[in-house]
Amino acid sequence: MKPQIFRSKTAWVLGWVWMAFAAFNGADLILNGRIPSAMVAGAVLAVLTAAVFVGCLRPAIVPREDGILVRNPLRNVFVPWKAVDGVQVSHAITIESGDSSVRCWTPQASARERAKAVRRGTVATPAKQGRYPTSRPQVSKAEQAALTAMAGRTHADWVAQQLTDTAEKKSRDPGERRPLTMTWSPSALSALAAAFVFVIAALIVT
C-alpha cells in the first residue's frame, strides 16, 4: 500500500504548474534560442526550477510503518515511532524526540487559515426570530457539535493529531527505541548542483 503523504496541496499544484512552464520554455530555448542569451535565460530558469522543486514539491511528512519521514527542502529526517515524544503545532508542525526537535516545512498553519478555522466553529443560527429573520442557515445539534470540535483546527492540527495517535499506538509495539536520523537529500542536492552548472556555463559563455 502506498504511504499517505501530508503536504501543502497549494504548493504542490503550483510547483507542478511551474514545472510544466519550465519544460515548455526549456524546449523553446533549445529549439529557437541563440547563444549567449539562451544560456543566460536557461540558467535563470534552472535556478528558479531548482528552488521550486526543493521548496514546493519535495517537502512533505510521510508516515511509514516504522516511523515518520520528514522531507524538508534539503534534508530528510526519519523519526521512529517509539522515538516520538510529542507533536506540537504553532504555525508549523514540530516533532519532539528526546533532546531534539524536528521542524516540518509543511503543512503549515498560517494566521489566515487559523482564523478561518475559528470562524467555522461559529454557531450558524438566526440572530433573532420574528418578522425579519436573518438569512443565516440553521444547523442541527450534531452539525454544531462537529463545528465546535473543529473550531480553530487547521489541516496542520489534523495532521499533528494523526501522527500523535499513531505514535501512541506504535509505542506499545515490542522493540527498542532508536534515535532519529538526519541525512542530506540526494534529489535536492542534485537539483541545486544542476542549477549551479547552468549558472557557471552561462558565465563562461557570456
mmCIF file of C-alpha atoms in Angstrom:
data_model
loop_
_atom_site.group_PDB
_atom_site.id
_atom_site.type_symbol
_atom_site.label_atom_id
_atom_site.label_comp_id
_atom_site.label_asym_id
_atom_site.label_seq_id
_atom_site.Cartn_x
_atom_site.Cartn_y
_atom_site.Cartn_z
ATOM 1 C CA MET A 1 0.000 0.000 0.000
ATOM 2 C CA LYS A 2 1.323 3.440 -0.917
ATOM 3 C CA PRO A 3 2.039 5.516 2.227
ATOM 4 C CA GLN A 4 -0.077 8.579 2.897
ATOM 5 C CA ILE A 5 1.765 11.826 2.272
ATOM 6 C CA PHE A 6 0.962 15.055 4.085
ATOM 7 C CA ARG A 7 1.951 18.219 2.246
ATOM 8 C CA SER A 8 0.666 21.625 1.164
ATOM 9 C CA LYS A 9 -1.697 20.948 -1.744
ATOM 10 C CA THR A 10 -1.422 24.540 -2.946
ATOM 11 C CA ALA A 11 2.381 24.416 -3.104
ATOM 12 C CA TRP A 12 2.230 21.004 -4.776
ATOM 13 C CA VAL A 13 -0.121 22.189 -7.530
ATOM 14 C CA LEU A 14 1.737 25.446 -8.117
ATOM 15 C CA GLY A 15 5.020 23.554 -8.171
ATOM 16 C CA TRP A 16 3.846 21.268 -10.969
ATOM 17 C CA VAL A 17 2.393 24.231 -12.874
ATOM 18 C CA TRP A 18 5.847 25.804 -12.748
ATOM 19 C CA MET A 19 7.471 22.543 -13.873
ATOM 20 C CA ALA A 20 5.217 22.447 -16.928
ATOM 21 C CA PHE A 21 6.013 26.114 -17.634
ATOM 22 C CA ALA A 22 9.753 25.460 -17.241
ATOM 23 C CA ALA A 23 9.641 22.410 -19.520
ATOM 24 C CA PHE A 24 7.857 24.370 -22.259
ATOM 25 C CA ASN A 25 10.279 27.281 -22.046
ATOM 26 C CA GLY A 26 13.295 24.983 -21.839
ATOM 27 C CA ALA A 27 12.223 23.245 -25.036
ATOM 28 C CA ASP A 28 11.696 26.615 -26.698
ATOM 29 C CA LEU A 29 15.203 27.761 -25.697
ATOM 30 C CA ILE A 30 16.735 24.575 -27.114
ATOM 31 C CA LEU A 31 14.873 24.831 -30.418
ATOM 32 C CA ASN A 32 14.833 28.585 -31.007
ATOM 33 C CA GLY A 33 17.306 30.162 -28.584
ATOM 34 C CA ARG A 34 20.617 31.744 -29.517
ATOM 35 C CA ILE A 35 23.846 31.789 -27.571
ATOM 36 C CA PRO A 36 24.605 33.557 -25.242
ATOM 37 C CA SER A 37 21.123 34.881 -24.420
ATOM 38 C CA ALA A 38 19.652 31.377 -24.383
ATOM 39 C CA MET A 39 22.269 30.226 -21.855
ATOM 40 C CA VAL A 40 21.510 33.140 -19.545
ATOM 41 C CA ALA A 41 17.770 32.520 -19.765
ATOM 42 C CA GLY A 42 18.361 28.797 -19.234
ATOM 43 C CA ALA A 43 20.443 29.476 -16.127
ATOM 44 C CA VAL A 44 17.723 31.680 -14.636
ATOM 45 C CA LEU A 45 15.125 29.043 -15.465
ATOM 46 C CA ALA A 46 17.261 26.303 -13.897
ATOM 47 C CA VAL A 47 17.785 28.245 -10.665
ATOM 48 C CA LEU A 48 14.080 29.017 -10.300
ATOM 49 C CA THR A 49 13.101 25.427 -11.117
ATOM 50 C CA ALA A 50 15.518 24.043 -8.530
ATOM 51 C CA ALA A 51 14.118 26.456 -5.936
ATOM 52 C CA VAL A 52 10.545 25.406 -6.755
ATOM 53 C CA PHE A 53 11.489 21.728 -6.508
ATOM 54 C CA VAL A 54 13.159 21.952 -3.095
ATOM 55 C CA GLY A 55 10.662 24.462 -1.699
ATOM 56 C CA CYS A 56 7.327 23.269 -3.118
ATOM 57 C CA LEU A 57 7.480 19.719 -4.462
ATOM 58 C CA ARG A 58 9.896 17.955 -2.110
ATOM 59 C CA PRO A 59 8.703 18.957 1.395
ATOM 60 C CA ALA A 60 6.268 16.515 2.977
ATOM 61 C CA ILE A 61 5.564 14.364 6.010
ATOM 62 C CA VAL A 62 5.403 10.664 5.162
ATOM 63 C CA PRO A 63 4.145 8.323 7.913
ATOM 64 C CA ARG A 64 5.563 4.833 7.350
ATOM 65 C CA GLU A 65 5.174 1.516 9.086
ATOM 66 C CA ASP A 66 8.388 2.021 11.055
ATOM 67 C CA GLY A 67 8.282 5.782 11.671
ATOM 68 C CA ILE A 68 7.845 9.281 10.275
ATOM 69 C CA LEU A 69 9.876 10.513 7.319
ATOM 70 C CA VAL A 70 10.080 14.310 7.283
ATOM 71 C CA ARG A 71 11.184 15.695 3.939
ATOM 72 C CA ASN A 72 12.347 19.279 4.376
ATOM 73 C CA PRO A 73 13.825 21.273 1.464
ATOM 74 C CA LEU A 74 17.393 19.978 1.775
ATOM 75 C CA ARG A 75 17.263 17.242 4.411
ATOM 76 C CA ASN A 76 15.434 14.047 5.255
ATOM 77 C CA VAL A 77 14.712 13.287 8.900
ATOM 78 C CA PHE A 78 13.464 9.871 9.970
ATOM 79 C CA VAL A 79 11.873 9.572 13.410
ATOM 80 C CA PRO A 80 10.966 6.023 14.554
ATOM 81 C CA TRP A 81 7.536 5.840 16.153
ATOM 82 C CA LYS A 82 8.982 4.906 19.539
ATOM 83 C CA ALA A 83 11.220 7.992 19.406
ATOM 84 C CA VAL A 84 8.283 10.402 19.043
ATOM 85 C CA ASP A 85 7.840 12.181 22.393
ATOM 86 C CA GLY A 86 5.307 14.732 21.179
ATOM 87 C CA VAL A 87 3.959 16.607 18.180
ATOM 88 C CA GLN A 88 3.371 20.340 18.598
ATOM 89 C CA VAL A 89 1.789 22.875 16.250
ATOM 90 C CA SER A 90 2.346 26.641 16.143
ATOM 91 C CA HIS A 91 2.483 27.886 12.567
ATOM 92 C CA ALA A 92 4.500 24.757 11.744
ATOM 93 C CA ILE A 93 4.491 21.171 12.990
ATOM 94 C CA THR A 94 7.335 20.272 15.344
ATOM 95 C CA ILE A 95 8.120 16.672 16.292
ATOM 96 C CA GLU A 96 9.853 16.289 19.671
ATOM 97 C CA SER A 97 12.277 13.388 20.127
ATOM 98 C CA GLY A 98 14.469 13.344 23.223
ATOM 99 C CA ASP A 99 16.653 16.450 23.215
ATOM 100 C CA SER A 100 15.993 17.028 19.521
ATOM 101 C CA SER A 101 13.100 18.655 17.716
ATOM 102 C CA VAL A 102 12.244 18.382 14.030
ATOM 103 C CA ARG A 103 10.541 21.384 12.467
ATOM 104 C CA CYS A 104 8.477 20.317 9.473
ATOM 105 C CA TRP A 105 8.445 22.570 6.420
ATOM 106 C CA THR A 106 4.895 21.554 5.520
ATOM 107 C CA PRO A 107 1.979 21.561 6.146
ATOM 108 C CA GLN A 108 1.884 24.894 7.966
ATOM 109 C CA ALA A 109 -0.914 26.767 9.714
ATOM 110 C CA SER A 110 -0.970 30.417 8.675
ATOM 111 C CA ALA A 111 -2.742 33.044 10.771
ATOM 112 C CA ARG A 112 -5.310 33.429 7.996
ATOM 113 C CA GLU A 113 -6.021 29.699 7.897
ATOM 114 C CA ARG A 114 -6.363 29.511 11.682
ATOM 115 C CA ALA A 115 -8.755 32.484 11.720
ATOM 116 C CA LYS A 116 -10.832 30.780 9.031
ATOM 117 C CA ALA A 117 -10.903 27.593 11.104
ATOM 118 C CA VAL A 118 -12.121 29.543 14.123
ATOM 119 C CA ARG A 119 -14.943 31.083 12.069
ATOM 120 C CA ARG A 120 -16.074 27.610 11.024
ATOM 121 C CA GLY A 121 -16.986 26.885 14.622
ATOM 122 C CA THR A 122 -19.279 29.880 14.952
ATOM 123 C CA VAL A 123 -22.916 28.992 15.648
ATOM 124 C CA ALA A 124 -24.799 29.475 12.385
ATOM 125 C CA THR A 125 -28.289 30.235 13.654
ATOM 126 C CA PRO A 126 -30.509 33.245 13.034
ATOM 127 C CA ALA A 127 -29.747 36.159 15.311
ATOM 128 C CA LYS A 128 -33.434 36.590 16.090
ATOM 129 C CA GLN A 129 -36.805 35.164 15.239
ATOM 130 C CA GLY A 130 -39.592 37.381 14.098
ATOM 131 C CA ARG A 131 -40.840 39.314 11.178
ATOM 132 C CA TYR A 132 -37.393 39.889 9.647
ATOM 133 C CA PRO A 133 -35.152 36.905 10.494
ATOM 134 C CA THR A 134 -31.600 36.825 9.172
ATOM 135 C CA SER A 135 -30.660 34.641 6.221
ATOM 136 C CA ARG A 136 -28.029 32.665 8.113
ATOM 137 C CA PRO A 137 -28.781 28.924 7.884
ATOM 138 C CA GLN A 138 -29.707 26.854 10.912
ATOM 139 C CA VAL A 139 -27.676 23.772 11.744
ATOM 140 C CA SER A 140 -28.587 20.688 13.713
ATOM 141 C CA LYS A 141 -27.124 19.942 17.145
ATOM 142 C CA ALA A 142 -24.916 17.215 15.634
ATOM 143 C CA GLU A 143 -23.609 19.582 12.959
ATOM 144 C CA GLN A 144 -22.951 22.282 15.545
ATOM 145 C CA ALA A 145 -21.116 19.785 17.759
ATOM 146 C CA ALA A 146 -18.884 18.865 14.812
ATOM 147 C CA LEU A 147 -18.242 22.546 14.040
ATOM 148 C CA THR A 148 -17.367 23.236 17.674
ATOM 149 C CA ALA A 149 -14.978 20.277 17.772
ATOM 150 C CA MET A 150 -13.207 21.559 14.651
ATOM 151 C CA ALA A 151 -13.178 25.218 15.735
ATOM 152 C CA GLY A 152 -9.683 26.616 15.363
ATOM 153 C CA ARG A 153 -8.276 23.360 13.965
ATOM 154 C CA THR A 154 -6.317 23.678 10.738
ATOM 155 C CA HIS A 155 -5.024 20.996 8.395
ATOM 156 C CA ALA A 156 -1.701 21.121 10.270
ATOM 157 C CA ASP A 157 -3.532 20.454 13.567
ATOM 158 C CA TRP A 158 -5.286 17.479 11.997
ATOM 159 C CA VAL A 159 -2.012 16.065 10.657
ATOM 160 C CA ALA A 160 -0.373 16.500 14.068
ATOM 161 C CA GLN A 161 -3.243 14.625 15.702
ATOM 162 C CA GLN A 162 -2.906 11.763 13.216
ATOM 163 C CA LEU A 163 0.817 11.498 13.959
ATOM 164 C CA THR A 164 0.235 11.651 17.712
ATOM 165 C CA ASP A 165 -2.428 8.934 17.637
ATOM 166 C CA THR A 166 -0.258 6.630 15.527
ATOM 167 C CA ALA A 167 2.814 7.237 17.711
ATOM 168 C CA GLU A 168 0.840 6.374 20.849
ATOM 169 C CA LYS A 169 -0.399 3.158 19.247
ATOM 170 C CA LYS A 170 3.015 2.179 17.870
ATOM 171 C CA SER A 171 4.739 2.903 21.198
ATOM 172 C CA ARG A 172 3.110 -0.252 22.604
ATOM 173 C CA ASP A 173 4.730 -2.453 19.948
ATOM 174 C CA PRO A 174 7.708 -4.589 21.038
ATOM 175 C CA GLY A 175 11.188 -3.409 20.197
ATOM 176 C CA GLU A 176 13.795 -0.955 21.397
ATOM 177 C CA ARG A 177 13.758 2.790 20.954
ATOM 178 C CA ARG A 178 16.043 4.002 18.177
ATOM 179 C CA PRO A 179 17.147 7.632 17.731
ATOM 180 C CA LEU A 180 16.131 9.815 14.813
ATOM 181 C CA THR A 181 18.420 10.078 11.819
ATOM 182 C CA MET A 182 19.062 13.095 9.608
ATOM 183 C CA THR A 183 20.565 12.970 6.122
ATOM 184 C CA TRP A 184 21.005 15.304 3.174
ATOM 185 C CA SER A 185 18.543 14.765 0.327
ATOM 186 C CA PRO A 186 20.292 13.450 -2.819
ATOM 187 C CA SER A 187 17.499 14.735 -5.079
ATOM 188 C CA ALA A 188 17.622 18.248 -3.600
ATOM 189 C CA LEU A 189 21.412 18.432 -3.822
ATOM 190 C CA SER A 190 21.299 17.137 -7.412
ATOM 191 C CA ALA A 191 18.762 19.808 -8.398
ATOM 192 C CA LEU A 192 20.873 22.559 -6.860
ATOM 193 C CA ALA A 193 24.045 21.174 -8.454
ATOM 194 C CA ALA A 194 22.394 21.117 -11.873
ATOM 195 C CA ALA A 195 21.303 24.732 -11.466
ATOM 196 C CA PHE A 196 24.843 25.672 -10.396
ATOM 197 C CA VAL A 197 26.277 24.027 -13.529
ATOM 198 C CA PHE A 198 23.893 26.040 -15.722
ATOM 199 C CA VAL A 199 24.936 29.262 -13.983
ATOM 200 C CA ILE A 200 28.653 28.502 -14.444
ATOM 201 C CA ALA A 201 28.086 27.606 -18.111
ATOM 202 C CA ALA A 202 26.207 30.872 -18.663
ATOM 203 C CA LEU A 203 29.011 32.869 -17.052
ATOM 204 C CA ILE A 204 31.605 31.151 -19.235
ATOM 205 C CA VAL A 205 29.650 31.747 -22.441
ATOM 206 C CA THR A 206 28.970 35.402 -21.682
#
